[in-house]
Short mmCIF file of C-alpha atoms and ligand atoms in Angstrom, two decimals:
data_model
loop_
_atom_site.label_atom_id
_atom_site.label_comp_id
_atom_site.label_asym_id
_atom_site.label_seq_id
_atom_site.Cartn_x
_atom_site.Cartn_y
_atom_site.Cartn_z
CA UNK F 491 -7.88 36.82 -4.83
CA UNK F 492 -7.38 33.15 -5.74
CA UNK F 493 -4.55 31.34 -3.98
CA UNK F 494 -1.77 29.73 -6.01
CA UNK F 495 -1.87 25.89 -6.06
CA UNK F 496 0.67 24.17 -3.81
CA UNK F 497 3.01 22.45 -6.27
CA UNK F 498 5.56 21.23 -3.69
CA UNK F 499 5.98 17.91 -5.51
CA UNK F 500 6.40 19.36 -9.00
CA UNK F 501 9.07 17.39 -10.88
CA UNK F 502 8.86 14.44 -8.45
CA UNK F 503 8.03 10.93 -9.65
CA UNK F 504 5.80 9.23 -7.09
CA UNK F 505 4.75 5.58 -6.94
CA UNK F 506 1.68 4.66 -4.89
CA UNK F 507 0.32 1.15 -4.32
CA UNK F 508 -3.34 0.71 -3.42
CA UNK F 509 -6.05 -1.83 -2.79
CA UNK F 510 -5.94 -5.54 -2.11
CA UNK F 511 -4.24 -8.28 -4.09
CA UNK F 512 -6.15 -11.32 -5.31
CA UNK F 513 -4.38 -14.67 -5.18
CA UNK F 514 -5.99 -17.06 -7.63
CA UNK F 515 -7.04 -20.59 -6.69
CA UNK F 516 -8.85 -21.58 -9.89
CA UNK F 517 -10.66 -19.72 -12.71
CA UNK F 518 -13.51 -18.66 -10.40
CA UNK F 519 -11.92 -18.27 -6.93
CA UNK F 520 -9.27 -16.25 -5.19
CA UNK F 521 -7.97 -15.36 -1.74
CA UNK F 522 -8.31 -11.63 -1.12
CA UNK F 523 -8.91 -9.04 1.59
CA UNK F 524 -11.33 -6.19 2.33
CA UNK F 525 -9.07 -3.29 1.29
CA UNK F 526 -11.10 -0.73 -0.71
CA UNK F 527 -8.12 1.18 -2.13
CA UNK F 528 -9.62 4.49 -0.91
CA UNK F 529 -6.51 5.50 1.08
CA UNK F 530 -4.08 4.86 -1.77
CA UNK F 531 -6.29 6.58 -4.35
CA UNK F 532 -6.61 9.64 -2.07
CA UNK F 533 -2.80 9.75 -1.70
CA UNK F 534 -2.29 9.42 -5.46
CA UNK F 535 -4.75 12.23 -6.17
CA UNK F 536 -3.27 14.58 -3.58
CA UNK F 537 0.33 14.14 -4.75
CA UNK F 538 -0.86 14.66 -8.35
CA UNK F 539 -2.69 17.85 -7.29
CA UNK F 540 0.60 18.97 -5.70
CA UNK F 541 2.39 18.61 -9.04
CA UNK F 542 3.88 15.11 -8.83
CA UNK F 543 3.91 12.65 -11.72
CA UNK F 544 2.15 9.71 -10.05
CA UNK F 545 2.08 6.04 -11.01
CA UNK F 546 -0.68 4.26 -9.11
CA UNK F 547 -0.27 0.48 -8.95
CA UNK F 548 -3.73 -0.71 -8.08
CA UNK F 549 -5.17 -4.03 -7.06
CA UNK F 550 -8.82 -4.82 -7.93
CA UNK F 551 -11.00 -2.00 -6.52
CA UNK F 552 -14.34 -0.36 -7.31
CA UNK F 553 -13.03 3.19 -7.57
CA UNK F 554 -11.64 5.08 -10.53
CA UNK F 555 -9.38 8.08 -10.86
CA UNK F 556 -9.05 10.46 -13.74
CA UNK F 557 -6.22 12.96 -13.29
CA UNK F 558 -3.73 14.20 -15.89
CA UNK F 559 -0.83 13.51 -13.51
CA UNK F 560 -1.89 9.97 -12.52
CA UNK F 561 -1.07 6.87 -14.56
CA UNK F 562 -2.92 3.81 -13.27
CA UNK F 563 -1.39 0.36 -13.64
CA UNK F 564 -3.91 -2.36 -12.77
CA UNK F 565 -2.58 -5.57 -11.33
CA UNK F 566 -4.22 -8.49 -9.59
CA UNK F 567 -1.75 -10.57 -7.60
CA UNK F 568 1.07 -9.74 -5.19
CA UNK F 569 3.58 -11.16 -7.68
CA UNK F 570 2.28 -8.79 -10.39
CA UNK F 571 2.49 -5.86 -7.97
CA UNK F 572 6.01 -6.95 -6.99
CA UNK F 573 7.17 -7.16 -10.63
CA UNK F 574 5.69 -3.77 -11.54
CA UNK F 575 7.08 -1.98 -8.46
CA UNK F 576 10.58 -3.42 -8.74
CA UNK F 577 10.72 -2.53 -12.46
CA UNK F 578 9.68 1.08 -11.86
CA UNK F 579 11.41 1.87 -8.56
CA UNK F 580 14.82 3.03 -9.84
CA UNK F 581 13.18 6.00 -11.63
CA UNK F 582 11.00 6.93 -8.62
CA UNK F 583 11.66 9.71 -6.06
CA UNK F 584 8.96 8.82 -3.52
CA UNK F 585 7.19 5.46 -3.05
CA UNK F 586 4.14 5.11 -0.80
CA UNK F 587 3.13 1.51 -0.23
CA UNK F 588 -0.45 1.58 0.99
CA UNK F 589 -1.64 -1.65 -0.65
CA UNK F 590 -2.85 -4.54 1.47
CA UNK F 591 -0.62 -7.14 -0.14
CA UNK F 592 -1.46 -10.79 0.47
CA UNK F 593 1.35 -12.36 2.49
CA UNK F 594 0.67 -15.81 0.96
CA UNK F 595 -0.64 -17.26 -2.30
CA UNK F 596 -1.89 -20.75 -3.17
CA UNK F 597 1.06 -22.92 -4.15
CA UNK F 598 -0.88 -24.41 -7.07
CA UNK F 599 -3.32 -22.78 -9.47
CA UNK F 600 -5.91 -25.18 -10.85
CA UNK F 601 -6.67 -24.52 -14.54
CA UNK F 602 -10.02 -26.21 -14.04
CA UNK F 603 -12.59 -25.32 -11.39
CA UNK F 604 -11.88 -27.21 -8.17
CA UNK F 605 -14.76 -29.65 -7.70
CA UNK F 606 -16.47 -30.36 -4.41
CA UNK F 607 -15.26 -33.72 -3.11
CA UNK F 608 -14.26 -34.57 0.46
CA UNK F 609 -15.62 -33.04 3.69
CA UNK F 610 -12.54 -30.89 4.04
CA UNK F 611 -10.14 -29.30 1.59
CA UNK F 612 -6.59 -28.25 2.35
CA UNK F 613 -5.02 -25.44 0.36
CA UNK F 614 -1.27 -25.08 0.68
CA UNK F 615 -0.04 -21.49 0.67
CA UNK F 616 3.45 -20.16 -0.06
CA UNK F 617 4.89 -16.80 0.97
CA UNK F 618 4.72 -13.84 -1.41
CA UNK F 619 7.76 -11.58 -1.73
CA UNK F 620 7.67 -8.52 0.55
CA UNK F 621 7.52 -5.60 -1.89
CA UNK F 622 8.27 -2.87 0.65
CA UNK F 623 11.23 -4.78 2.04
CA UNK F 624 12.63 -5.42 -1.45
CA UNK F 625 12.37 -1.72 -2.35
CA UNK F 626 13.99 -0.91 1.01
CA UNK F 627 16.99 -3.00 -0.02
CA UNK F 628 17.17 -1.27 -3.44
CA UNK F 629 16.65 2.25 -2.06
CA UNK F 630 19.21 4.95 -2.88
CA UNK F 631 20.10 7.91 -0.59
CA UNK F 632 17.80 10.35 -2.42
CA UNK F 633 14.73 8.09 -2.57
CA UNK F 634 11.95 8.21 0.00
CA UNK F 635 10.08 5.03 0.93
CA UNK F 636 6.91 5.09 3.03
CA UNK F 637 5.30 1.90 4.31
CA UNK F 638 2.01 1.23 6.02
CA UNK F 639 1.38 -1.03 8.99
CA UNK F 640 -1.95 -2.52 9.88
CA UNK F 641 -1.91 -3.75 13.46
CA UNK F 642 -4.32 -4.73 16.18
CA UNK F 643 -1.97 -5.35 19.08
CA UNK F 644 1.37 -3.84 20.23
CA UNK F 645 0.72 -1.34 17.44
CA UNK F 646 3.58 1.12 17.96
CA UNK F 647 6.20 -1.54 18.73
CA UNK F 648 5.24 -3.61 15.68
CA UNK F 649 5.23 -0.54 13.44
CA UNK F 650 8.73 0.45 14.65
CA UNK F 651 9.98 -3.06 13.87
CA UNK F 652 8.51 -2.78 10.33
CA UNK F 653 10.15 0.65 9.86
CA UNK F 654 13.60 -0.76 10.64
CA UNK F 655 13.29 -4.23 9.13
CA UNK F 656 11.96 -2.85 5.82
CA UNK F 657 14.41 0.11 5.69
CA UNK F 658 11.54 2.59 5.25
CA UNK F 659 11.83 6.33 5.92
CA UNK F 660 8.44 6.38 7.64
CA UNK F 661 5.61 4.05 8.56
CA UNK F 662 1.96 5.05 8.53
CA UNK F 663 0.30 3.06 11.29
CA UNK F 664 -3.39 2.16 11.05
CA UNK F 665 -4.86 0.34 13.95
CA UNK F 666 -7.75 -2.03 13.44
CA UNK F 667 -8.98 -1.11 16.93
CA UNK F 668 -10.21 2.39 16.03
CA UNK F 669 -13.83 2.73 14.93
CA UNK F 670 -14.03 4.44 11.54
CA UNK F 671 -10.42 3.63 10.67
CA UNK F 672 -8.91 1.21 8.19
CA UNK F 673 -10.48 -0.94 5.48
CA UNK F 674 -13.62 0.20 3.61
CA UNK F 675 -14.17 3.39 5.62
CA UNK F 676 -13.96 6.91 4.18
CA UNK F 677 -12.10 7.97 7.32
CA UNK F 678 -8.85 6.84 8.86
CA UNK F 679 -6.88 7.40 12.05
CA UNK F 680 -3.13 7.22 11.65
CA UNK F 681 0.11 7.63 13.50
CA UNK F 682 3.24 8.38 11.46
CA UNK F 683 6.61 7.18 12.71
CA UNK F 684 9.69 8.70 11.08
CA UNK F 685 13.03 6.92 10.96
CA UNK F 686 14.56 9.60 13.23
CA UNK F 687 12.16 8.37 15.93
CA UNK F 688 9.66 11.26 15.69
CA UNK F 689 6.04 10.15 16.16
CA UNK F 690 3.02 12.13 14.94
CA UNK F 691 -0.45 11.11 16.09
CA UNK F 692 -3.48 12.37 14.20
CA UNK F 693 -7.19 12.30 15.01
CA UNK F 694 -9.83 10.52 12.88
CA UNK F 695 -10.08 12.34 9.53
CA UNK F 696 -11.33 11.78 6.01
CA UNK F 697 -8.85 9.83 3.89
CA UNK F 698 -8.39 13.00 1.79
CA UNK F 699 -7.25 14.89 4.91
CA UNK F 700 -5.10 11.94 6.02
CA UNK F 701 -3.36 12.09 2.62
CA UNK F 702 -2.46 15.73 3.40
CA UNK F 703 -0.84 14.70 6.71
CA UNK F 704 1.17 12.04 4.88
CA UNK F 705 2.25 14.58 2.23
CA UNK F 706 3.33 17.03 4.96
CA UNK F 707 5.51 14.30 6.52
CA UNK F 708 7.05 13.43 3.15
CA UNK F 709 7.93 17.12 2.68
CA UNK F 710 9.85 16.98 5.99
CA UNK F 711 11.86 14.04 4.57
CA UNK F 712 12.73 15.67 1.21
N1 CTP A 1877 3.87 -5.27 2.17
C1 CTP A 1877 4.52 -5.54 0.99
N2 CTP A 1877 4.60 -6.82 0.54
C2 CTP A 1877 4.03 -7.83 1.22
C3 CTP A 1877 3.34 -7.57 2.44
C4 CTP A 1877 3.29 -6.27 2.89
O1 CTP A 1877 5.04 -4.61 0.38
N3 CTP A 1877 4.11 -9.06 0.74
C5 CTP A 1877 3.85 -3.88 2.66
C6 CTP A 1877 2.49 -3.24 2.75
O2 CTP A 1877 2.13 -2.61 1.53
C7 CTP A 1877 2.70 -2.23 3.86
C8 CTP A 1877 3.73 -2.91 4.75
O3 CTP A 1877 4.37 -3.90 3.94
O4 CTP A 1877 3.26 -1.03 3.37
C9 CTP A 1877 3.20 -3.56 5.99
O5 CTP A 1877 2.15 -4.41 5.68
P1 CTP A 1877 1.44 -5.25 6.83
O6 CTP A 1877 0.41 -6.15 6.19
O7 CTP A 1877 1.03 -4.37 7.97
O8 CTP A 1877 2.65 -6.11 7.41
P2 CTP A 1877 3.39 -7.40 7.01
O9 CTP A 1877 4.79 -7.05 6.65
O10 CTP A 1877 2.63 -8.19 6.00
O11 CTP A 1877 3.47 -8.17 8.40
P3 CTP A 1877 2.31 -8.85 9.30
O12 CTP A 1877 1.19 -9.23 8.33
O13 CTP A 1877 2.99 -10.01 9.91
O14 CTP A 1877 1.91 -7.80 10.30
#
């Protein structure tokens, strides 16, 4: 006998951010990071499989997704991700912010390729808006907001600070100290901290399985 699909998120509008952002310096260069987008894409696919209508805001990555319940919006910079997320958020039930957003961008974009000149080159960076924090400020009672935290020291303390300061309902903590976890890998090791103080630690798993743990936590918050 075949089992019925789990459609726990049917009727829910879910926003997922994934991948890195690229901050342009000139027509041929950018500042980026090593995020592969695998975690965010796995989350988007799982929520879609569970019946949600998913909008995936994706930075530049080498993976694709083809799912009837997933709409992909490709962006490049943190400012583009910020604009897209803030425009869509009011119609969203659950937002999961797994993107590795650049904290800073070059103050000036050079329309022409920067030429090699002196022995050293200084690039001035300015702060990008914090997307998660902005959505936290806009959040209504019935909306769920999940942030990620990537830490390599005082992991739990820093993640708890992010949970409160960004008004999230939960933080998914990745530590850079675990082998097989974080950027580029197909596996991840997470701890989820809920705003009521509950902490759930999980072993190293495939990102697909990690997405299931995140979905189970979101169900507790609904
Ligand atoms: N985030 C965001 N906008 C930014 C930076 C981060 O929305 N400009 C989100 C990330 O998507 C993630 C969470 O904030 O969900 C935490 O990201 P992280 O890089 O761990 O923390 P930061 O807030 O950038 O703080 P720091 O780099 O100082 O640890």
